[in-house]
Each structure stands twice: as structure tokens, then as C-alpha cells.
Amino acid sequence: MPLVNTRDMFAGAYKGGYAIGAFNVNNMEIVQGIVQAATKERAPLILQVSAGARKYAKPIYLRKLVEAAVEDSGLPIALHLDHGADFEICKSCIDGGFTSVMIDGSHHSFEDNIAVTRQVVEYAHDRGITVEGELGRLAGVEDDVNVSDDNAMYTDPDQVEEFVNRTGVDSLAIAIGTSHGAFKFKGEPRLRFDILEEVSRRLPGFPIVLHGASSVVPEYVDIINRYGGKMDGAQGVPEDMLRKAASMAVCKINIDSDLRLAVTAALRRHLAEHPDQFDPRSYLAPARDLVAELVEHKITKVLGCNGKA
Ligand code: G3H
Ligand code: 13P
Ligand code: ZN
């Protein structure tokens, strides 16, 4: 099976009350760990690449890794651009074999967001590629843009129908209180499920995307802190909230920070316990194993997409 776009994945997820995991990839071990778990659980998969990942690994390496994952697993996998900043990067990814792109115009005015999103949709749909747009802004760090807690902007449900109708996007990322990174809440975690409900009432059957959805697995934070790291106060989205979102209109749940934590926890622990080892395979293999364990847990206990491939 070749790379797929997200259309059928989201249709199944919406109907079935589950979500597809969209995992950020930056290197071979991360791709392999994710794909190993998805293969075991027969889960459809979105592997997504940020501008930072493209800069780190070079686009061609990531694309070839994902193509290898498709061939190796036989799973329906979408290769998705995460937080495309403008038309040019979306075009470059589409021309380079991506099957899905996000155009993140959320920092623009409503009209400018519509204009750039519409431009991407026209280019993408002519080529069978699906497009995710964003309305509202997440707290925390959104790629290069720093958005502080104070000016986090929840999505305004009054805008969603017009945005979707005028742009033609296939899915919509909304801001309901999640944020990127490992420090998401200062006090009690709180998400605006009322906004999600209102958005889905206005857009029946339409797939919604949740960014900043790592749960910042406390066990990994503990391991990191125990073996020399410093991540006090790290906190993510509780898993029961993610399960609730997945049972509603949320069809795509973005996870990056949890993968980073898994890799870092495994590396720190391994190197501390085996100070004599210096072969990168000796510490990258346990990192890959922990990524696989994490993703299997996400698929079966949070997303509910096991057996849906
Ligand atoms: O949304 C942000 C993702 O976690 C990607 O982060 O830009 O550091 O690769 P990055
Ligand atoms: P986390 O930082 O919560 O993993 O969010 C990742 C994300 O939204 C990527 O677009
Ligand atoms: Zn994001």
C-alpha cells in the first residue's frame, strides 16, 4: 500500500469514536519505534514532520524513512507536514511526496488565514492531498512563535463554519487549552470541552485536530529527573481528557513531547547504568524500545485506533 492521505482515516475515526495518532518524527529510531507499535496493533498512522525536523534531518531522509516504514509495515500511513508556515513550504512538501499538509495561518488575521489556507487547499486538492487548517492559538511555543499563556486564544466557534466553507480544508485544529511542550498547565489541567462541543455542533461530521496533546508521561519525567535531568513542574494533558476528546469530534491527536521524553528517559537511564558503553546502538536501541512501548500504550489505551488499519 502506498502512502495515503487522511480522508479515509478521519472518516473511520469520526464514525468509530476514536482518534488517529499523529506522531512527530525526527530520526530513524523514532520512526521505527512508532511503526513497530502500530504494526503490532494494526493501527492507521500519521507520521508528521515539522519545519524543525526538516532542518535537522533534511526532508529527503525523513521521506525515505517513512517510505521504508510503509513498505515494512503494509499499514495505511500518511506523511504529514506539521505547522506549515506558508504556501511555499506546503507546496514543497506536496511536490516532495507528502500526502497531507497543515497550513498554520493561526497567527494571521481571519481574512489572511482564509486566503493562505484556500491557496494551499487549491494546490493540494488538485493533487489528492488533504489539508489541515488552524483557528485559534495554542498557549506555549508554536514553532518559532512564542505565544505566552496570557494571549492564548481559544477558537471562536462563531468563526468555524465560515472558515471551513471558504477554505475547503479537510480538518481543523482548534485551541481549547492545550499547548505545545512539556509544561502545559501551572495548576489543574483544564480543557474547554464546551468549545469542542460547540464547534462539532456547527460542523457535524467534520474532523477536528488536537495539538499539544502529549500527556507528559510522569514515569518518564521521573526517570529523567532521577538520572540527572531537570524537568520539575512538567505536566501534560491527562489521558482521560484525551480519551474523551477522541470519543468526540477529535480525529487526530498530535504527540511529540511524549516521544522526546521517552527517548531522553531511556538514554539517560541507559548511559547512567552503563557508563562504559559508547556504541550508539547500545543506547539508541532502548530509546527505540521505549518509543514503541509508549506508542502501543497510546494506541490501545488513549486513541482507541487499534485494529482499525
Ligand atoms: O508543534 C511543534 C512540534 O512539537 C514540533 O516541534 O518545531 O521543535 O520540531 P519542533
Ligand atoms: P506536544 O508538545 O504536546 O507533544 O504537541 C505536539 C504537537 O502539537 C505537534 O504539532
Ligand atoms: Zn502542534
PDB file of C-alpha atoms in Angstrom, residues 31-261:
ATOM      1  CA  VAL A  31      10.131   6.179  13.096  1.00  0.00           C
ATOM      2  CA  GLN A  32      10.930   2.525  13.826  1.00  0.00           C
ATOM      3  CA  GLY A  33       9.609   2.583  17.386  1.00  0.00           C
ATOM      4  CA  ILE A  34       6.308   4.148  16.311  1.00  0.00           C
ATOM      5  CA  VAL A  35       5.870   1.822  13.348  1.00  0.00           C
ATOM      6  CA  GLN A  36       6.709  -1.276  15.381  1.00  0.00           C
ATOM      7  CA  ALA A  37       3.872  -0.488  17.799  1.00  0.00           C
ATOM      8  CA  ALA A  38       1.390   0.464  15.074  1.00  0.00           C
ATOM      9  CA  THR A  39       2.166  -2.729  13.168  1.00  0.00           C
ATOM     10  CA  LYS A  40       1.608  -4.858  16.268  1.00  0.00           C
ATOM     11  CA  GLU A  41      -1.710  -3.115  16.932  1.00  0.00           C
ATOM     12  CA  ARG A  42      -2.820  -2.792  13.275  1.00  0.00           C
ATOM     13  CA  ALA A  43      -3.314   0.948  13.733  1.00  0.00           C
ATOM     14  CA  PRO A  44      -3.538   3.556  10.960  1.00  0.00           C
ATOM     15  CA  LEU A  45      -0.814   6.115  11.421  1.00  0.00           C
ATOM     16  CA  ILE A  46       0.118   9.706  10.702  1.00  0.00           C
ATOM     17  CA  LEU A  47       3.846  10.427  10.745  1.00  0.00           C
ATOM     18  CA  GLN A  48       4.395  14.155  10.801  1.00  0.00           C
ATOM     19  CA  VAL A  49       7.369  16.333  10.084  1.00  0.00           C
ATOM     20  CA  SER A  50       7.871  19.880  11.361  1.00  0.00           C
ATOM     21  CA  ALA A  51       9.971  22.614   9.777  1.00  0.00           C
ATOM     22  CA  GLY A  52      12.485  21.948  12.561  1.00  0.00           C
ATOM     23  CA  ALA A  53      12.596  18.241  11.682  1.00  0.00           C
ATOM     24  CA  ARG A  54      13.190  19.098   8.018  1.00  0.00           C
ATOM     25  CA  LYS A  55      16.055  21.347   9.008  1.00  0.00           C
ATOM     26  CA  TYR A  56      17.536  18.735  11.367  1.00  0.00           C
ATOM     27  CA  ALA A  57      17.316  15.639   9.174  1.00  0.00           C
ATOM     28  CA  LYS A  58      16.873  17.004   5.612  1.00  0.00           C
ATOM     29  CA  PRO A  59      13.474  16.327   4.020  1.00  0.00           C
ATOM     30  CA  ILE A  60      14.727  13.531   1.761  1.00  0.00           C
ATOM     31  CA  TYR A  61      15.948  11.406   4.699  1.00  0.00           C
ATOM     32  CA  LEU A  62      12.655  11.675   6.543  1.00  0.00           C
ATOM     33  CA  ARG A  63      10.616  10.935   3.438  1.00  0.00           C
ATOM     34  CA  LYS A  64      12.695   7.847   2.656  1.00  0.00           C
ATOM     35  CA  LEU A  65      12.407   6.636   6.257  1.00  0.00           C
ATOM     36  CA  VAL A  66       8.639   6.979   6.093  1.00  0.00           C
ATOM     37  CA  GLU A  67       8.532   5.235   2.710  1.00  0.00           C
ATOM     38  CA  ALA A  68      10.541   2.404   4.283  1.00  0.00           C
ATOM     39  CA  ALA A  69       8.009   2.282   7.117  1.00  0.00           C
ATOM     40  CA  VAL A  70       5.163   1.894   4.617  1.00  0.00           C
ATOM     41  CA  GLU A  71       6.948  -0.912   2.800  1.00  0.00           C
ATOM     42  CA  ASP A  72       7.995  -2.634   6.002  1.00  0.00           C
ATOM     43  CA  SER A  73       4.605  -2.461   7.738  1.00  0.00           C
ATOM     44  CA  GLY A  74       1.949  -2.503   5.000  1.00  0.00           C
ATOM     45  CA  LEU A  75      -0.028  -0.062   7.170  1.00  0.00           C
ATOM     46  CA  PRO A  76      -2.013   2.920   5.910  1.00  0.00           C
ATOM     47  CA  ILE A  77       0.412   5.726   6.747  1.00  0.00           C
ATOM     48  CA  ALA A  78       0.045   9.433   5.948  1.00  0.00           C
ATOM     49  CA  LEU A  79       3.139  11.621   5.705  1.00  0.00           C
ATOM     50  CA  HIS A  80       2.038  14.991   7.049  1.00  0.00           C
ATOM     51  CA  LEU A  81       3.631  18.436   7.287  1.00  0.00           C
ATOM     52  CA  ASP A  82       3.173  19.766  10.823  1.00  0.00           C
ATOM     53  CA  HIS A  83       2.641  23.550  11.200  1.00  0.00           C
ATOM     54  CA  GLY A  84       3.356  24.619   7.643  1.00  0.00           C
ATOM     55  CA  ALA A  85       4.062  28.337   7.974  1.00  0.00           C
ATOM     56  CA  ASP A  86       3.266  29.452   4.428  1.00  0.00           C
ATOM     57  CA  PHE A  87       2.224  28.324   0.960  1.00  0.00           C
ATOM     58  CA  GLU A  88       5.814  27.705  -0.154  1.00  0.00           C
ATOM     59  CA  ILE A  89       6.640  25.069   2.469  1.00  0.00           C
ATOM     60  CA  CYS A  90       3.295  23.325   1.875  1.00  0.00           C
ATOM     61  CA  LYS A  91       3.931  23.295  -1.883  1.00  0.00           C
ATOM     62  CA  SER A  92       7.445  21.998  -1.388  1.00  0.00           C
ATOM     63  CA  CYS A  93       6.164  19.125   0.789  1.00  0.00           C
ATOM     64  CA  ILE A  94       3.339  18.277  -1.614  1.00  0.00           C
ATOM     65  CA  ASP A  95       5.779  18.281  -4.545  1.00  0.00           C
ATOM     66  CA  GLY A  96       8.126  16.140  -2.441  1.00  0.00           C
ATOM     67  CA  GLY A  97       5.646  13.324  -1.790  1.00  0.00           C
ATOM     68  CA  PHE A  98       3.779  14.301   1.395  1.00  0.00           C
ATOM     69  CA  THR A  99       0.153  13.140   1.402  1.00  0.00           C
ATOM     70  CA  SER A 100      -1.174  15.662   3.907  1.00  0.00           C
ATOM     71  CA  VAL A 101      -0.154  19.157   4.990  1.00  0.00           C
ATOM     72  CA  MET A 102      -1.058  21.599   7.720  1.00  0.00           C
ATOM     73  CA  ILE A 103      -1.154  25.259   6.822  1.00  0.00           C
ATOM     74  CA  ASP A 104      -0.939  27.089  10.115  1.00  0.00           C
ATOM     75  CA  GLY A 105      -2.300  30.554   9.438  1.00  0.00           C
ATOM     76  CA  SER A 106      -3.495  30.941  13.020  1.00  0.00           C
ATOM     77  CA  HIS A 107      -1.164  33.881  13.676  1.00  0.00           C
ATOM     78  CA  HIS A 108      -2.678  35.845  10.766  1.00  0.00           C
ATOM     79  CA  SER A 109      -5.898  37.827  10.729  1.00  0.00           C
ATOM     80  CA  PHE A 110      -9.039  35.770   9.993  1.00  0.00           C
ATOM     81  CA  GLU A 111      -9.118  37.000   6.378  1.00  0.00           C
ATOM     82  CA  ASP A 112      -5.418  36.379   5.775  1.00  0.00           C
ATOM     83  CA  ASN A 113      -5.677  32.939   7.373  1.00  0.00           C
ATOM     84  CA  ILE A 114      -8.540  32.118   4.989  1.00  0.00           C
ATOM     85  CA  ALA A 115      -6.594  33.425   1.981  1.00  0.00           C
ATOM     86  CA  VAL A 116      -3.409  31.416   2.573  1.00  0.00           C
ATOM     87  CA  THR A 117      -5.339  28.297   3.624  1.00  0.00           C
ATOM     88  CA  ARG A 118      -7.514  28.491   0.495  1.00  0.00           C
ATOM     89  CA  GLN A 119      -4.396  28.824  -1.668  1.00  0.00           C
ATOM     90  CA  VAL A 120      -2.893  25.660  -0.114  1.00  0.00           C
ATOM     91  CA  VAL A 121      -6.171  23.736  -0.402  1.00  0.00           C
ATOM     92  CA  GLU A 122      -6.453  24.516  -4.123  1.00  0.00           C
ATOM     93  CA  TYR A 123      -2.916  23.314  -4.801  1.00  0.00           C
ATOM     94  CA  ALA A 124      -3.285  20.254  -2.554  1.00  0.00           C
ATOM     95  CA  HIS A 125      -6.711  19.039  -3.669  1.00  0.00           C
ATOM     96  CA  ASP A 126      -5.683  19.125  -7.329  1.00  0.00           C
ATOM     97  CA  ARG A 127      -3.073  16.539  -6.329  1.00  0.00           C
ATOM     98  CA  GLY A 128      -5.155  14.386  -3.953  1.00  0.00           C
ATOM     99  CA  ILE A 129      -3.520  15.782  -0.819  1.00  0.00           C
ATOM    100  CA  THR A 130      -5.510  16.610   2.309  1.00  0.00           C
ATOM    101  CA  VAL A 131      -5.130  19.863   4.262  1.00  0.00           C
ATOM    102  CA  GLU A 132      -5.413  20.757   7.950  1.00  0.00           C
ATOM    103  CA  GLY A 133      -6.048  24.387   8.912  1.00  0.00           C
ATOM    104  CA  GLU A 134      -5.954  26.063  12.314  1.00  0.00           C
ATOM    105  CA  LEU A 135      -8.191  28.595  14.037  1.00  0.00           C
ATOM    106  CA  GLY A 136      -7.290  29.951  17.456  1.00  0.00           C
ATOM    107  CA  ARG A 137      -3.826  29.897  19.001  1.00  0.00           C
ATOM    108  CA  LEU A 138      -2.280  27.486  21.431  1.00  0.00           C
ATOM    109  CA  ALA A 139      -0.501  28.693  24.535  1.00  0.00           C
ATOM    110  CA  GLY A 140       3.235  27.973  24.704  1.00  0.00           C
ATOM    111  CA  VAL A 141       5.661  27.687  21.836  1.00  0.00           C
ATOM    112  CA  GLU A 142       4.142  27.330  18.389  1.00  0.00           C
ATOM    113  CA  ASP A 143       7.181  26.546  16.249  1.00  0.00           C
ATOM    114  CA  ASP A 144       9.212  29.753  16.040  1.00  0.00           C
ATOM    115  CA  VAL A 145       6.462  31.886  17.523  1.00  0.00           C
ATOM    116  CA  ASN A 146       6.264  32.309  21.280  1.00  0.00           C
ATOM    117  CA  VAL A 147       2.697  32.588  22.464  1.00  0.00           C
ATOM    118  CA  SER A 148       2.519  33.307  26.168  1.00  0.00           C
ATOM    119  CA  ASP A 149      -0.254  31.966  28.398  1.00  0.00           C
ATOM    120  CA  ASP A 150      -1.759  35.418  28.608  1.00  0.00           C
ATOM    121  CA  ASN A 151      -2.542  35.796  24.957  1.00  0.00           C
ATOM    122  CA  ALA A 152      -3.523  32.196  24.227  1.00  0.00           C
ATOM    123  CA  MET A 153      -6.653  32.476  22.144  1.00  0.00           C
ATOM    124  CA  TYR A 154      -9.346  29.860  22.272  1.00  0.00           C
ATOM    125  CA  THR A 155     -11.032  29.063  18.985  1.00  0.00           C
ATOM    126  CA  ASP A 156     -14.183  31.110  18.452  1.00  0.00           C
ATOM    127  CA  PRO A 157     -16.941  28.680  17.396  1.00  0.00           C
ATOM    128  CA  ASP A 158     -18.670  31.543  15.560  1.00  0.00           C
ATOM    129  CA  GLN A 159     -15.842  31.502  13.000  1.00  0.00           C
ATOM    130  CA  VAL A 160     -15.505  27.817  12.204  1.00  0.00           C
ATOM    131  CA  GLU A 161     -18.263  27.317   9.608  1.00  0.00           C
ATOM    132  CA  GLU A 162     -17.169  30.295   7.563  1.00  0.00           C
ATOM    133  CA  PHE A 163     -13.522  29.221   7.778  1.00  0.00           C
ATOM    134  CA  VAL A 164     -14.201  25.655   6.675  1.00  0.00           C
ATOM    135  CA  ASN A 165     -16.637  26.651   3.928  1.00  0.00           C
ATOM    136  CA  ARG A 166     -14.435  29.353   2.442  1.00  0.00           C
ATOM    137  CA  THR A 167     -11.171  27.403   2.618  1.00  0.00           C
ATOM    138  CA  GLY A 168     -12.307  23.853   1.828  1.00  0.00           C
ATOM    139  CA  VAL A 169      -9.965  22.358   4.461  1.00  0.00           C
ATOM    140  CA  ASP A 170     -10.305  18.667   5.299  1.00  0.00           C
ATOM    141  CA  SER A 171      -9.710  19.036   9.051  1.00  0.00           C
ATOM    142  CA  LEU A 172      -9.397  21.838  11.565  1.00  0.00           C
ATOM    143  CA  ALA A 173      -7.037  22.268  14.514  1.00  0.00           C
ATOM    144  CA  ILE A 174      -8.670  24.181  17.347  1.00  0.00           C
ATOM    145  CA  ALA A 175      -7.401  25.732  20.568  1.00  0.00           C
ATOM    146  CA  ILE A 176      -9.227  24.513  23.682  1.00  0.00           C
ATOM    147  CA  GLY A 177      -6.480  24.925  26.276  1.00  0.00           C
ATOM    148  CA  THR A 178      -3.738  22.520  25.217  1.00  0.00           C
ATOM    149  CA  SER A 179      -0.253  23.812  24.457  1.00  0.00           C
ATOM    150  CA  HIS A 180       2.963  22.509  22.969  1.00  0.00           C
ATOM    151  CA  GLY A 181       5.838  21.232  25.071  1.00  0.00           C
ATOM    152  CA  ALA A 182       6.233  19.560  28.467  1.00  0.00           C
ATOM    153  CA  PHE A 183       4.915  22.371  30.698  1.00  0.00           C
ATOM    154  CA  LYS A 184       1.280  22.733  29.762  1.00  0.00           C
ATOM    155  CA  PHE A 185      -0.518  23.734  32.951  1.00  0.00           C
ATOM    156  CA  LYS A 186       0.567  25.671  36.009  1.00  0.00           C
ATOM    157  CA  GLY A 187      -2.301  24.394  38.175  1.00  0.00           C
ATOM    158  CA  GLU A 188      -5.080  21.903  37.484  1.00  0.00           C
ATOM    159  CA  PRO A 189      -5.306  20.827  33.830  1.00  0.00           C
ATOM    160  CA  ARG A 190      -8.422  22.275  32.240  1.00  0.00           C
ATOM    161  CA  LEU A 191      -9.693  21.928  28.681  1.00  0.00           C
ATOM    162  CA  ARG A 192     -12.642  23.801  27.159  1.00  0.00           C
ATOM    163  CA  PHE A 193     -14.752  20.828  26.097  1.00  0.00           C
ATOM    164  CA  ASP A 194     -17.664  23.244  25.739  1.00  0.00           C
ATOM    165  CA  ILE A 195     -15.830  24.860  22.798  1.00  0.00           C
ATOM    166  CA  LEU A 196     -15.132  21.457  21.221  1.00  0.00           C
ATOM    167  CA  GLU A 197     -18.808  20.556  21.580  1.00  0.00           C
ATOM    168  CA  GLU A 198     -19.978  23.819  20.054  1.00  0.00           C
ATOM    169  CA  VAL A 199     -17.506  23.506  17.175  1.00  0.00           C
ATOM    170  CA  SER A 200     -18.711  19.995  16.371  1.00  0.00           C
ATOM    171  CA  ARG A 201     -22.335  21.129  16.592  1.00  0.00           C
ATOM    172  CA  ARG A 202     -21.541  23.765  13.947  1.00  0.00           C
ATOM    173  CA  LEU A 203     -19.549  21.287  11.817  1.00  0.00           C
ATOM    174  CA  PRO A 204     -21.337  17.949  12.013  1.00  0.00           C
ATOM    175  CA  GLY A 205     -19.177  15.034  10.834  1.00  0.00           C
ATOM    176  CA  PHE A 206     -16.111  17.260  10.398  1.00  0.00           C
ATOM    177  CA  PRO A 207     -12.728  16.039  11.762  1.00  0.00           C
ATOM    178  CA  ILE A 208     -11.135  18.160  14.476  1.00  0.00           C
ATOM    179  CA  VAL A 209      -7.429  18.071  15.390  1.00  0.00           C
ATOM    180  CA  LEU A 210      -5.897  18.447  18.837  1.00  0.00           C
ATOM    181  CA  HIS A 211      -2.369  19.823  19.017  1.00  0.00           C
ATOM    182  CA  GLY A 212      -0.276  19.914  22.163  1.00  0.00           C
ATOM    183  CA  ALA A 213      -1.777  16.621  23.260  1.00  0.00           C
ATOM    184  CA  SER A 214       1.109  14.864  24.980  1.00  0.00           C
ATOM    185  CA  SER A 215       0.280  13.644  28.455  1.00  0.00           C
ATOM    186  CA  VAL A 216       3.892  14.294  29.542  1.00  0.00           C
ATOM    187  CA  VAL A 217       4.105  10.760  30.971  1.00  0.00           C
ATOM    188  CA  PRO A 218       5.002  11.247  34.665  1.00  0.00           C
ATOM    189  CA  GLU A 219       7.011   7.997  34.750  1.00  0.00           C
ATOM    190  CA  TYR A 220       9.368   9.321  32.035  1.00  0.00           C
ATOM    191  CA  VAL A 221       9.726  12.679  33.776  1.00  0.00           C
ATOM    192  CA  ASP A 222      10.652  10.800  36.977  1.00  0.00           C
ATOM    193  CA  ILE A 223      13.302   8.731  35.182  1.00  0.00           C
ATOM    194  CA  ILE A 224      14.752  11.866  33.565  1.00  0.00           C
ATOM    195  CA  ASN A 225      14.900  13.683  36.913  1.00  0.00           C
ATOM    196  CA  ARG A 226      16.354  10.623  38.669  1.00  0.00           C
ATOM    197  CA  TYR A 227      19.191  10.302  36.157  1.00  0.00           C
ATOM    198  CA  GLY A 228      20.428  13.873  36.104  1.00  0.00           C
ATOM    199  CA  GLY A 229      17.691  15.716  34.216  1.00  0.00           C
ATOM    200  CA  LYS A 230      15.812  18.767  35.412  1.00  0.00           C
ATOM    201  CA  MET A 231      12.164  18.838  34.464  1.00  0.00           C
ATOM    202  CA  ASP A 232      10.399  19.854  37.650  1.00  0.00           C
ATOM    203  CA  GLY A 233       6.840  21.019  37.089  1.00  0.00           C
ATOM    204  CA  ALA A 234       6.409  19.209  33.778  1.00  0.00           C
ATOM    205  CA  GLN A 235       2.730  18.428  33.239  1.00  0.00           C
ATOM    206  CA  GLY A 236       0.602  17.311  30.291  1.00  0.00           C
ATOM    207  CA  VAL A 237      -2.963  16.565  29.287  1.00  0.00           C
ATOM    208  CA  PRO A 238      -4.471  13.800  31.450  1.00  0.00           C
ATOM    209  CA  GLU A 239      -5.255  10.661  29.471  1.00  0.00           C
ATOM    210  CA  ASP A 240      -8.942  10.626  30.397  1.00  0.00           C
ATOM    211  CA  MET A 241      -9.322  14.044  28.746  1.00  0.00           C
ATOM    212  CA  LEU A 242      -7.660  12.750  25.585  1.00  0.00           C
ATOM    213  CA  ARG A 243      -9.928   9.698  25.557  1.00  0.00           C
ATOM    214  CA  LYS A 244     -12.938  11.982  25.910  1.00  0.00           C
ATOM    215  CA  ALA A 245     -11.724  14.197  23.038  1.00  0.00           C
ATOM    216  CA  ALA A 246     -11.144  11.094  20.866  1.00  0.00           C
ATOM    217  CA  SER A 247     -14.694   9.898  21.532  1.00  0.00           C
ATOM    218  CA  MET A 248     -15.976  13.293  20.363  1.00  0.00           C
ATOM    219  CA  ALA A 249     -15.095  15.030  17.053  1.00  0.00           C
ATOM    220  CA  VAL A 250     -11.314  14.898  17.559  1.00  0.00           C
ATOM    221  CA  CYS A 251      -9.937  12.540  14.879  1.00  0.00           C
ATOM    222  CA  LYS A 252      -6.214  13.431  15.056  1.00  0.00           C
ATOM    223  CA  ILE A 253      -4.191  13.733  18.254  1.00  0.00           C
ATOM    224  CA  ASN A 254      -0.695  15.230  17.932  1.00  0.00           C
ATOM    225  CA  ILE A 255       2.097  13.776  20.029  1.00  0.00           C
ATOM    226  CA  ASP A 256       5.684  14.942  20.028  1.00  0.00           C
ATOM    227  CA  SER A 257       6.797  15.779  23.574  1.00  0.00           C
ATOM    228  CA  ASP A 258       5.990  12.290  24.906  1.00  0.00           C
ATOM    229  CA  LEU A 259       8.273  10.798  22.245  1.00  0.00           C
ATOM    230  CA  ARG A 260      11.046  13.189  23.251  1.00  0.00           C
ATOM    231  CA  LEU A 261      10.580  12.242  26.899  1.00  0.00           C
TER     232      LEU A 261
END
